[in-house]
Coordinates of C-alpha atoms and ligand atoms in Angstrom, one line a residue:
Chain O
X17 CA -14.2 -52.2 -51.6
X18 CA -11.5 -53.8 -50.0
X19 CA -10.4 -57.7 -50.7
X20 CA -11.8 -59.8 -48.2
X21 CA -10.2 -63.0 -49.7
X22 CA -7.5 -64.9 -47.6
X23 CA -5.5 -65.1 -50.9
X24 CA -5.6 -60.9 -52.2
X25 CA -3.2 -58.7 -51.2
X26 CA -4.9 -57.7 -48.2
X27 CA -3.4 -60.8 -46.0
X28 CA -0.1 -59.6 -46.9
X29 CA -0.6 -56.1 -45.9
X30 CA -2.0 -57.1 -42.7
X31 CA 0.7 -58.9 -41.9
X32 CA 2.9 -56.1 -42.8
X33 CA 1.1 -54.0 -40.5
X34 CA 1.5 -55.9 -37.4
X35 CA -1.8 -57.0 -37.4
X36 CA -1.7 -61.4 -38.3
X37 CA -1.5 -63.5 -35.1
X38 CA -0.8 -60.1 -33.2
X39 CA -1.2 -59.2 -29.1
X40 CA -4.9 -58.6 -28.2
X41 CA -6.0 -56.3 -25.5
X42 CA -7.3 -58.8 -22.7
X43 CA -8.6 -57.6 -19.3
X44 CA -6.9 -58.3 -15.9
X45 CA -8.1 -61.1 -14.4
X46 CA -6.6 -63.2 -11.3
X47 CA -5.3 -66.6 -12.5
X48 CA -7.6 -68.3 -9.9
X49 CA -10.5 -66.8 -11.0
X50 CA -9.9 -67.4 -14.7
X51 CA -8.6 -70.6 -13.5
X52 CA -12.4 -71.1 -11.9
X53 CA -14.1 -69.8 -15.1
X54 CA -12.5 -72.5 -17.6
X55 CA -13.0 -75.2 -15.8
X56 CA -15.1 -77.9 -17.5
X57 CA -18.1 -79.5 -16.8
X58 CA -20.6 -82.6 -18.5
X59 CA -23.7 -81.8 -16.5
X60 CA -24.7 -78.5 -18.8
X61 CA -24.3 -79.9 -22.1
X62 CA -25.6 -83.6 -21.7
X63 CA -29.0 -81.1 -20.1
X64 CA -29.0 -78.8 -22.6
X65 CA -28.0 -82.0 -25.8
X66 CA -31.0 -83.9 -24.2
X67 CA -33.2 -81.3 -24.5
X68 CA -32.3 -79.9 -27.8
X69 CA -32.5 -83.4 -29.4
X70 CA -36.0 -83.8 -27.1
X71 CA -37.3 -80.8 -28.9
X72 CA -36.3 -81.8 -32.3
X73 CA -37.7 -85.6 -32.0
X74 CA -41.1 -83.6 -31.0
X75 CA -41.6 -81.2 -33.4
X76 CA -40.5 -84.1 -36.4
X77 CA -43.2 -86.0 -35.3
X78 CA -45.4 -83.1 -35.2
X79 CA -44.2 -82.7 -38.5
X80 CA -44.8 -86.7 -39.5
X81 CA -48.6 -86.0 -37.9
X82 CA -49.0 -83.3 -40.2
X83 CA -47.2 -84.6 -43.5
X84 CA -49.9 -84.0 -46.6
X85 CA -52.0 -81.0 -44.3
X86 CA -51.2 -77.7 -44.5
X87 CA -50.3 -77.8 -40.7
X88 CA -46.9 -79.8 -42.4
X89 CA -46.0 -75.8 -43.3
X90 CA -45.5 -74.3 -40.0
X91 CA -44.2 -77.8 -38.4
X92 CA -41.6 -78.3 -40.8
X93 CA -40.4 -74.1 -39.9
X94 CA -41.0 -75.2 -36.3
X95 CA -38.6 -78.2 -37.2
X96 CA -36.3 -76.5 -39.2
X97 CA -35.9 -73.5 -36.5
X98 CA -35.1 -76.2 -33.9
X99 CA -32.9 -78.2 -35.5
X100 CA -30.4 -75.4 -37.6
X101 CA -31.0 -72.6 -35.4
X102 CA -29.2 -74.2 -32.4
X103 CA -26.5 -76.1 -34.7
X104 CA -24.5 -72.9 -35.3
X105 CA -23.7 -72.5 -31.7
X106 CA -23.2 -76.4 -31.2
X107 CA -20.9 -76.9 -33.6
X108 CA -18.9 -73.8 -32.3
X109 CA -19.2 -74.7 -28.8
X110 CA -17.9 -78.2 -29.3
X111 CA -15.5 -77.1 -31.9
X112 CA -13.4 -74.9 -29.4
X113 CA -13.6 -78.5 -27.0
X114 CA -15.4 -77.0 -24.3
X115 CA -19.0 -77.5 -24.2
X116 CA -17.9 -81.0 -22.4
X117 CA -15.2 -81.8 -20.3
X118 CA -15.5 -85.7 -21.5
X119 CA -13.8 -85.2 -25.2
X120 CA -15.5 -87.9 -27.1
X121 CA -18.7 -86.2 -26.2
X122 CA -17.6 -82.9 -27.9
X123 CA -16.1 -84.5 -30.9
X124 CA -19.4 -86.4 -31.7
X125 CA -21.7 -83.5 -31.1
X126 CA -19.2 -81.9 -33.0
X127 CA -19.6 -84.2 -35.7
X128 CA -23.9 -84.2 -35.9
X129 CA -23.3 -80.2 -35.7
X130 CA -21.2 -79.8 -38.5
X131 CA -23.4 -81.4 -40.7
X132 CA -26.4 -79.8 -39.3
X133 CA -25.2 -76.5 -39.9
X134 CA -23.4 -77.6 -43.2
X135 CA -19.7 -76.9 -42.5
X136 CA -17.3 -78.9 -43.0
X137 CA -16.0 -80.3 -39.7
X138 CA -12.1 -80.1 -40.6
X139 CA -12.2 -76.7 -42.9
X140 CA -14.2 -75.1 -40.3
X141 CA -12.1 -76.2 -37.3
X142 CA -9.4 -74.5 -38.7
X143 CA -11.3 -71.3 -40.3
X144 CA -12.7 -70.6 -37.0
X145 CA -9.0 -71.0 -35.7
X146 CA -7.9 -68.3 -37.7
X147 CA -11.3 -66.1 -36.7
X148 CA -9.8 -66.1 -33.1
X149 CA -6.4 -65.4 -34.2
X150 CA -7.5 -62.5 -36.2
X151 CA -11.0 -61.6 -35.4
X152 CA -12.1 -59.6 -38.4
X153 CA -8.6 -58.6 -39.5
X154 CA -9.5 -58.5 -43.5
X155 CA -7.4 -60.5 -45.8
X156 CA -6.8 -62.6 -42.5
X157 CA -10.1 -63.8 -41.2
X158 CA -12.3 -65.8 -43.0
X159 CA -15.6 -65.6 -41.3
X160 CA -16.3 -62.0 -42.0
X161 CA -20.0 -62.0 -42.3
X162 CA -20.8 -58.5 -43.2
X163 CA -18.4 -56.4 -44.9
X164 CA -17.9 -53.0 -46.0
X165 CA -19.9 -52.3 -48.2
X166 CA -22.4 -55.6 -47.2
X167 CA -23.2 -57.2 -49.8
X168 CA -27.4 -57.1 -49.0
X169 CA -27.8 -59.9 -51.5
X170 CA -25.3 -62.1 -49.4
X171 CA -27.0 -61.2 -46.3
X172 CA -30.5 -62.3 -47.8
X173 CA -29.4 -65.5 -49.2
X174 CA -27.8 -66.4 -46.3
X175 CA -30.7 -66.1 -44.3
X176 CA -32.0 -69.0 -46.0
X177 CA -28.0 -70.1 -45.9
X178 CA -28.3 -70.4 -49.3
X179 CA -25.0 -69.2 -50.5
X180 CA -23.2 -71.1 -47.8
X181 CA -24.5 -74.5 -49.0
X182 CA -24.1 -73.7 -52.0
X183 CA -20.4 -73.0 -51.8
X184 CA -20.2 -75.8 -48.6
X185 CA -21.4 -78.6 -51.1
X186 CA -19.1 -77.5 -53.7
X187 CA -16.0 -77.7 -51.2
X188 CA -17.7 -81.1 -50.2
X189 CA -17.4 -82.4 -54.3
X190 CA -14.2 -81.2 -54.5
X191 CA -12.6 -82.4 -50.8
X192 CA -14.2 -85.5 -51.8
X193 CA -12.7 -85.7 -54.9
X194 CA -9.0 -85.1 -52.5
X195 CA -8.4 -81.8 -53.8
X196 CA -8.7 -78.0 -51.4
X197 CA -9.3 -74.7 -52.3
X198 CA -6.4 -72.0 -52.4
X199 CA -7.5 -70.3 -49.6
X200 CA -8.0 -73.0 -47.3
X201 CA -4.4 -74.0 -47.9
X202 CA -3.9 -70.6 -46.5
X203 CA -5.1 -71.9 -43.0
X204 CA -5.2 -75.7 -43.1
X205 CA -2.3 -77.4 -42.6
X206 CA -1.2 -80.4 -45.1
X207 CA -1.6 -83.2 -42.7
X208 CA -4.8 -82.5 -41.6
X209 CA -6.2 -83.0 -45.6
X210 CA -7.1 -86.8 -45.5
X211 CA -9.4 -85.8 -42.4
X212 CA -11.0 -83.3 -44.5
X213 CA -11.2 -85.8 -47.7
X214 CA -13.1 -88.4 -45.1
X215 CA -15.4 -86.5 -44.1
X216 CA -17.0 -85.0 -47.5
X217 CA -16.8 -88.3 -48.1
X218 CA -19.0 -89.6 -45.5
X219 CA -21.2 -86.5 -46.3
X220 CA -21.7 -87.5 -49.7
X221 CA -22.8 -90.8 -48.6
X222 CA -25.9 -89.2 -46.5
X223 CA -26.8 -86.8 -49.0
X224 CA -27.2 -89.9 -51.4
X225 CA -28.7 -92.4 -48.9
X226 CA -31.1 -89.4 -47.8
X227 CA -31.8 -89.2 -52.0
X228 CA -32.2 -92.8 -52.2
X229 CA -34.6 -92.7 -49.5
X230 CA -36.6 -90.4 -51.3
X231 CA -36.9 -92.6 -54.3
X232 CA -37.5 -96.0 -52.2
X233 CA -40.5 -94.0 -50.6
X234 CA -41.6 -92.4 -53.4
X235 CA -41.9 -89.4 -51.3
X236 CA -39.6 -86.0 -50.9
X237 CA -40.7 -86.3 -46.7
X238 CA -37.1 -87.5 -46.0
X239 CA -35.5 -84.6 -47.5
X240 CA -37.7 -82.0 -45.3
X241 CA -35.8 -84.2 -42.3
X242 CA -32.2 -84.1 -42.9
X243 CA -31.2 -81.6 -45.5
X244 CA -33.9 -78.5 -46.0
X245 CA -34.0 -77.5 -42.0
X246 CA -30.5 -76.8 -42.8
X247 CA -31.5 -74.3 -45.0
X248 CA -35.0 -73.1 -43.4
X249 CA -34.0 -72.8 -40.0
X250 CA -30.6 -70.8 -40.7
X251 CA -32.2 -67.5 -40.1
X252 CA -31.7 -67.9 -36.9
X253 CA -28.2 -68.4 -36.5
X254 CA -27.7 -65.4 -38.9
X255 CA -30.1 -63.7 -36.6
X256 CA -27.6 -64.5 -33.6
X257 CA -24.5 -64.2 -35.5
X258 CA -25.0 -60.8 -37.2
X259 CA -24.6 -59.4 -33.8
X260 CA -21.4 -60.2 -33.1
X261 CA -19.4 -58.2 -35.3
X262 CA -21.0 -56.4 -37.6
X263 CA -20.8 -52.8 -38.4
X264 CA -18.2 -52.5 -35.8
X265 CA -14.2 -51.8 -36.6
X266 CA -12.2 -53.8 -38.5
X267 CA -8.2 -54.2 -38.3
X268 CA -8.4 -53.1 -34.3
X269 CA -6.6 -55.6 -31.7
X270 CA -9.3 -55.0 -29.6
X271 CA -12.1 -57.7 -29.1
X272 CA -14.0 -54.8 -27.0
X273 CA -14.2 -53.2 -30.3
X274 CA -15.0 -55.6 -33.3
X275 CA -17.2 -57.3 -30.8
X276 CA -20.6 -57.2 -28.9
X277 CA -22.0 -58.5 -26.3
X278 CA -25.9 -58.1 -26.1
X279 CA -28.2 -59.5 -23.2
X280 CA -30.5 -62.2 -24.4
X281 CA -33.3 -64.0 -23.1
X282 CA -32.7 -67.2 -21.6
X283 CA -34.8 -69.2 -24.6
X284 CA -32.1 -67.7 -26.8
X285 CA -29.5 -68.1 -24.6
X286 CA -30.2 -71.5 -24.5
X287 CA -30.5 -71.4 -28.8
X288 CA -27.4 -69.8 -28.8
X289 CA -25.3 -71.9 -26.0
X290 CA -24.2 -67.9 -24.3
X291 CA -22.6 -66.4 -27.7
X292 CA -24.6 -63.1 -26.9
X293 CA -21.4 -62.9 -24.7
X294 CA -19.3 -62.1 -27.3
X295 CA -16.5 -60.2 -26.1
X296 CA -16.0 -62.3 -23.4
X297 CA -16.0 -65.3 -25.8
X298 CA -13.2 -63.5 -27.4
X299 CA -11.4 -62.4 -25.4
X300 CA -11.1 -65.6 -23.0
X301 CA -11.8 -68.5 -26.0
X302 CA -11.4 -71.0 -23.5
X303 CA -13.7 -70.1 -21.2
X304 CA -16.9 -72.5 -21.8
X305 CA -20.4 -71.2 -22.6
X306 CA -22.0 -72.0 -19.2
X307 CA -19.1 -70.5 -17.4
X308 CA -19.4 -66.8 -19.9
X309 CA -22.2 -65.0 -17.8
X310 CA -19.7 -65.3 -14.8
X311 CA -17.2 -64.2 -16.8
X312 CA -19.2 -61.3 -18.1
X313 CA -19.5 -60.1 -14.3
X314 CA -15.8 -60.4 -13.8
X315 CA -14.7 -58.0 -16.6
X316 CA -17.8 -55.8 -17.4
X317 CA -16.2 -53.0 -15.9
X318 CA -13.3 -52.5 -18.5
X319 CA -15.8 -53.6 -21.9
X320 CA -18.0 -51.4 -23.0
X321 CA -21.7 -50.9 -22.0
X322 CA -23.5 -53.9 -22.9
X323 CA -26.2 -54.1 -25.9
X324 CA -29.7 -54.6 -23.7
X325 CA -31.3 -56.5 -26.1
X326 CA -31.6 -57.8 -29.8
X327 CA -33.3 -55.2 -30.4
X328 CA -30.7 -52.1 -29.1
X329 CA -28.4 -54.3 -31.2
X330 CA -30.0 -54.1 -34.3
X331 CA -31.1 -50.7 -34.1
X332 CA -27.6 -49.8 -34.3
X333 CA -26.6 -53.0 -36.7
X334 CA -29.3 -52.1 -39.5
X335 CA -28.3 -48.0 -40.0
X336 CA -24.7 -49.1 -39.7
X337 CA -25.0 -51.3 -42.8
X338 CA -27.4 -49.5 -44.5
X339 CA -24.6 -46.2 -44.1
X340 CA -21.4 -48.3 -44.9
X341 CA -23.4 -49.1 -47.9
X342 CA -22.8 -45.4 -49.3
X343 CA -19.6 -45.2 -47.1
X344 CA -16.9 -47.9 -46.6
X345 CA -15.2 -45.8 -43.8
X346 CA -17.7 -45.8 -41.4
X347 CA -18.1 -48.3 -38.6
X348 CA -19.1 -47.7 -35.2
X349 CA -16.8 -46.8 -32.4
X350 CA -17.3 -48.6 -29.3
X351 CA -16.3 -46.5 -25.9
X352 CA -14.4 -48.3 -23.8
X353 CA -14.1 -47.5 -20.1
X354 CA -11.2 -45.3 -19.2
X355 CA -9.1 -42.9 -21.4
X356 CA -8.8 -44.7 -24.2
X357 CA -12.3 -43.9 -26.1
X358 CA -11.4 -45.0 -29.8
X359 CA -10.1 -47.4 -31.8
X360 CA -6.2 -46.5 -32.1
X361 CA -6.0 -44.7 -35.5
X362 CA -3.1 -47.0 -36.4
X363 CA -5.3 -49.9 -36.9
X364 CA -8.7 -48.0 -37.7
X365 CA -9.5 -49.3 -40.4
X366 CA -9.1 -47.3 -43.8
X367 CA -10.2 -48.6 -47.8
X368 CA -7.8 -49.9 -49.5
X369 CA -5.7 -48.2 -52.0
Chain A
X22 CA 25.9 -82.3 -9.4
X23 CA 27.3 -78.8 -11.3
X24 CA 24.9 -76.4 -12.2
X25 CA 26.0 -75.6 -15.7
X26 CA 23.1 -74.8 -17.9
X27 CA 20.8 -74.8 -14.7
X28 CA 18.8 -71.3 -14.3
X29 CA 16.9 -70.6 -11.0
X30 CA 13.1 -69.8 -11.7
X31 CA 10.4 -69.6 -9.6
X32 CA 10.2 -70.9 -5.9
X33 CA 8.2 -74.0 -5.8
X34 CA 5.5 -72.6 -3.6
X35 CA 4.7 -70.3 -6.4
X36 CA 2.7 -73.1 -8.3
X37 CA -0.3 -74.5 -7.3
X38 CA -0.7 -77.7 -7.4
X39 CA -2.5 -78.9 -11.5
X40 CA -1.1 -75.3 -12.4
X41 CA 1.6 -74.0 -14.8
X42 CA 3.3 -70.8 -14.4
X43 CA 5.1 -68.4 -16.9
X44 CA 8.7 -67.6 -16.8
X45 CA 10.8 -65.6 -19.0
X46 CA 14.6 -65.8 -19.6
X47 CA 16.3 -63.4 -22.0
X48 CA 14.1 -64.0 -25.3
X49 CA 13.6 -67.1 -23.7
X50 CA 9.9 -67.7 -22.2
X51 CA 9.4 -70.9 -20.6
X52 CA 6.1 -72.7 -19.3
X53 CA 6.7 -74.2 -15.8
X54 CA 4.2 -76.8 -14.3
X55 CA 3.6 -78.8 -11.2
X56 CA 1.5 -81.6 -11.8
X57 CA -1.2 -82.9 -9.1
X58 CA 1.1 -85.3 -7.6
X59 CA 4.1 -82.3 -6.8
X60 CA 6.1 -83.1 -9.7
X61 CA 7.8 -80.2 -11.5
X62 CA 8.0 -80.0 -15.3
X63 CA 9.1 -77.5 -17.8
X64 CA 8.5 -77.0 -21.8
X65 CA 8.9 -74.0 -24.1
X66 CA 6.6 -71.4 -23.1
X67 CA 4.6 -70.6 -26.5
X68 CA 2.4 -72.9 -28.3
X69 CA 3.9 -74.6 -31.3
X70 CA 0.5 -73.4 -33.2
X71 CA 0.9 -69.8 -32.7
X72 CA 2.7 -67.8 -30.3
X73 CA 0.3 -67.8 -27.3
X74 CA 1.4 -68.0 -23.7
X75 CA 0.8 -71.6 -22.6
X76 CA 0.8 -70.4 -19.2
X77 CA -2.5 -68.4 -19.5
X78 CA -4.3 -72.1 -20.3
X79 CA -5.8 -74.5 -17.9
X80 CA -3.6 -77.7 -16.7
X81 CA -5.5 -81.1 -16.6
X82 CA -3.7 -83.9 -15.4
X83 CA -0.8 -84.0 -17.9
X84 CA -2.3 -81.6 -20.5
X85 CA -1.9 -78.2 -21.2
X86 CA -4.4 -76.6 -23.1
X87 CA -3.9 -73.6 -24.8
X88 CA -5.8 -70.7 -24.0
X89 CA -6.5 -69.9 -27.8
X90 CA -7.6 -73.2 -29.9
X91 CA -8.0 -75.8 -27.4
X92 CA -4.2 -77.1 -28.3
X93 CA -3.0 -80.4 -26.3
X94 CA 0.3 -81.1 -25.3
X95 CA 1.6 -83.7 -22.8
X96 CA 3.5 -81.5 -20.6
X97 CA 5.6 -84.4 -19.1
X98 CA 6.7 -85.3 -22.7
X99 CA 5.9 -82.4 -25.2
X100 CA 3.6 -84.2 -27.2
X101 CA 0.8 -82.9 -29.4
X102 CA -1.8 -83.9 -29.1
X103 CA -4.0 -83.0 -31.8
X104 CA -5.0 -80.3 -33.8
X105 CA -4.9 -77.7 -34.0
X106 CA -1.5 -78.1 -32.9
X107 CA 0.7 -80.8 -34.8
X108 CA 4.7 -79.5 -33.7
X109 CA 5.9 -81.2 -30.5
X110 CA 6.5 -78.4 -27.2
X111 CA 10.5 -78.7 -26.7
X112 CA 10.5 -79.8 -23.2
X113 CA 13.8 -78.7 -20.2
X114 CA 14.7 -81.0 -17.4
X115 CA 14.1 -79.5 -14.1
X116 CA 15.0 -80.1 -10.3
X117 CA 14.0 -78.5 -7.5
X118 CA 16.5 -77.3 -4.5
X119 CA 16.5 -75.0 -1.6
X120 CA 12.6 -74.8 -2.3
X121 CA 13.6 -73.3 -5.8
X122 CA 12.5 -74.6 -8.8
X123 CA 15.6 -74.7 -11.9
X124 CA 15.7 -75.9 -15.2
X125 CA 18.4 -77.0 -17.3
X126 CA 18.0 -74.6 -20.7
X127 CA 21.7 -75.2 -21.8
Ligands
FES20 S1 -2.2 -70.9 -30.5 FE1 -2.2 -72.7 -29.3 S2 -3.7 -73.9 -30.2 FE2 -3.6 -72.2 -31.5

């Protein structure tokens, strides 16, 4: 298997091949047009914030109705699924400071999404950076969700984002306690760590107030508000997010080929602030989520066939994994449009040595 | 006035108005911008973060933002402003003549 850490000697090799903070394939597109396409605009987000936040008030006090029934059981999964599923995309959206044109507003939804979600707001700022930079590069990018072989286990832990909080509250003890990790020194730079301190810090402080409210109640209810729909209603953002890279080349310069874009209906569109439009997310970064169906149109004629559903995606996704579990060299090869029908051999990617 | 040090770039017409515009010189690639009120400004061409065209981003009154992490820099003065980038853009004097736009890079 090869080393998927930032600090093995797979970063190092990737930068020997020309493949760190490299030239990426992008499709023509006039300057006015794209100019058109990144503009920014309020009106979206404060809809589509309004009505997520609408949604989740509801079904918590669906969930308060029904505290000590049964009915509590599916209202806390309704709650949980409304409140984590759409944090992933939140949190993404405003991270890359588009989702709004009015920058306070994305920094504070930034802020409630990052906790929602449970990633750090700082760390993840910057390990999404690098995601961009070098979208599934290994040794390079550290948000590679499925790797070769996938680790299964991972993938079902994760589901209930198990492993990520786990490892997200121990990065939250230690930032707290003013110390990093080696491989997030690998992508975060120095003056950036007191934000990263303050933060944990402030985190720490609602994880206790939230325990402490627990206690003064005599009751676990406030936990099943803040803090377990974290965990319960991350299925769907893995749901979401498995589709955009996985089983698909690695160590290619090419978002049209480590990347998919797969129609969704607009309920999940909504969920998922337009992320189904991954190449075009990719490709164009700055582009907003409101602005990526349009963009979609623009350049659909040099990315590959779209995915037609969740379902087309994941009957490709699950036999991909399930085959890279017996061989590391596979992965599928997208066709792009014109003569060029593989990944170039020279960054295919191959196991390590 | 002499012209030492002056290059000629692009004619002024070639910017919109709110819009920046690539130019390269030798190894040299430079970021040239007209601001919404016709004033011409100039700064190094790649992002201090990493080496992305700045010309490929969106102008917004003074800002530039980078096409690849939402990087801010005052184009008038260089400035960061903010992560993810936290190095200053070297910034070029500039004039306009004959309907040309030139910058001083010397
Ligand atoms: S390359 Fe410009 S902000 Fe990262």
């Amino acid at each position: 298997m090869r080393d998927y850490s930032l600090t093995g000697p797979e970063n190092a090799a990737a930068r020997a091949k020309g493949l760190a903070s490299a030239e990426w394939y992008r499709c023509a597109i006039p300057r006015k047009r794209m100019k058109e396409l990144m503009q920014r605009r309020d009106g979206p987000a404060i809809r589509d914030t309004i009505t997520w936040f609408a949604a989740i008030i509801g079904s918590g006090a669906l969930l308060y109705l029904a505290w000590g029934t049964w009915w509590a059981v599916p209202a806390f999964l309704l709650y949980s699924v409304i409140y984590a599923g759409p944090s992933d995309s939140r949190w993404h959206e405003c991270g890359h400071g588009t989702a709004f044109k009015t920058r306070w507003m994305n920094d504070v939804l930034y802020q409630i999404a990052s906790f929602m979600v449970v990633r750090e707001p700082t760390s993840w700022r910057w390990s999404h950076a690098r995601h961009h930079t070098d979208t599934i590069i290994v040794g390079r990018d550290p948000e590679i969700a499925a790797t070769r072989p996938p680790s299964f286990l991972t993938l079902a832990l994760n589901a209930l984002h198990i492993k990520n909080t786990i490892a997200e509250l121990r990065r939250v003890v230690l930032h707290s306690l003013g110390r990093m990790t080696e491989a997030e020194k690998d992508y975060i730079p120095e003056s950036e760590y007191p934000k990263v301190f303050r933060a944990a810090r402030a985190w720490l402080a609602v994880y206790l107030a939230v325990i402490a409210a627990c206690f003064a109640m005599g009751s676990v209810m406030p936990l099943f508000f803040i803090g377990l729909p974290s965990l319960f209603g991350a299925w769907l953002h893995l749901f979401f997010g498995l589709t955009q890279h996985a089983g698909l080349a690695e160590d290619t310069l090419d978002h049209r080929l480590n990347s998919r874009t797969v129609y969704m209906n607009p309920v999940f569109r909504f969920m998922y602030w337009n992320m189904n439009y991954h190449i075009e997310h990719h490709m164009f970064p700055m582009v907003p989520y409101h602005a990526l169906p349009a963009l979609h149109e623009a350049i659909k004629a040099d990315t590959p066939p779209p995915y037609p559903s969740c379902w087309a995606a994941y009957r490709e996704i699950i036999p991909t994994l399930l085959r890279q579990a017996k061989d590391p060299t596979y992965f599928v090869r997208r066709p792009l449009p014109g003569a060029q029908l593989e990944p170039s051999t020279s960054f295919a990617a191959a196991p390590a040595a | 006035m002499s012209n030492a040090g002056w290059i000629e770039t692009c004619r002024a017409d070639e910017i919109d108005e709110e819009d920046v515009l690539r130019f390269d010189h030798g190894s040299l690639t430079l970021a040239i911008y007209r601001s919404a009120d016709g004033k011409y400004y100039a700064t190094d061409g790649l992002c201090t973060h990493e080496q992305v065209h700045l010309a490929d981003g969106l102008v917004m009154g003074d800002i530039i933002e980078c096409p690849m992490h939402n990087g801010r820099f005052d184009y008038r003065t260089g400035e960061a402003k903010g992560a993810p980038v936290c190095v200053n853009l070297k910034t070029y004097p500039v004039k306009v003549e004959g309907g040309r736009v030139l910058v001083q890079i010397g």
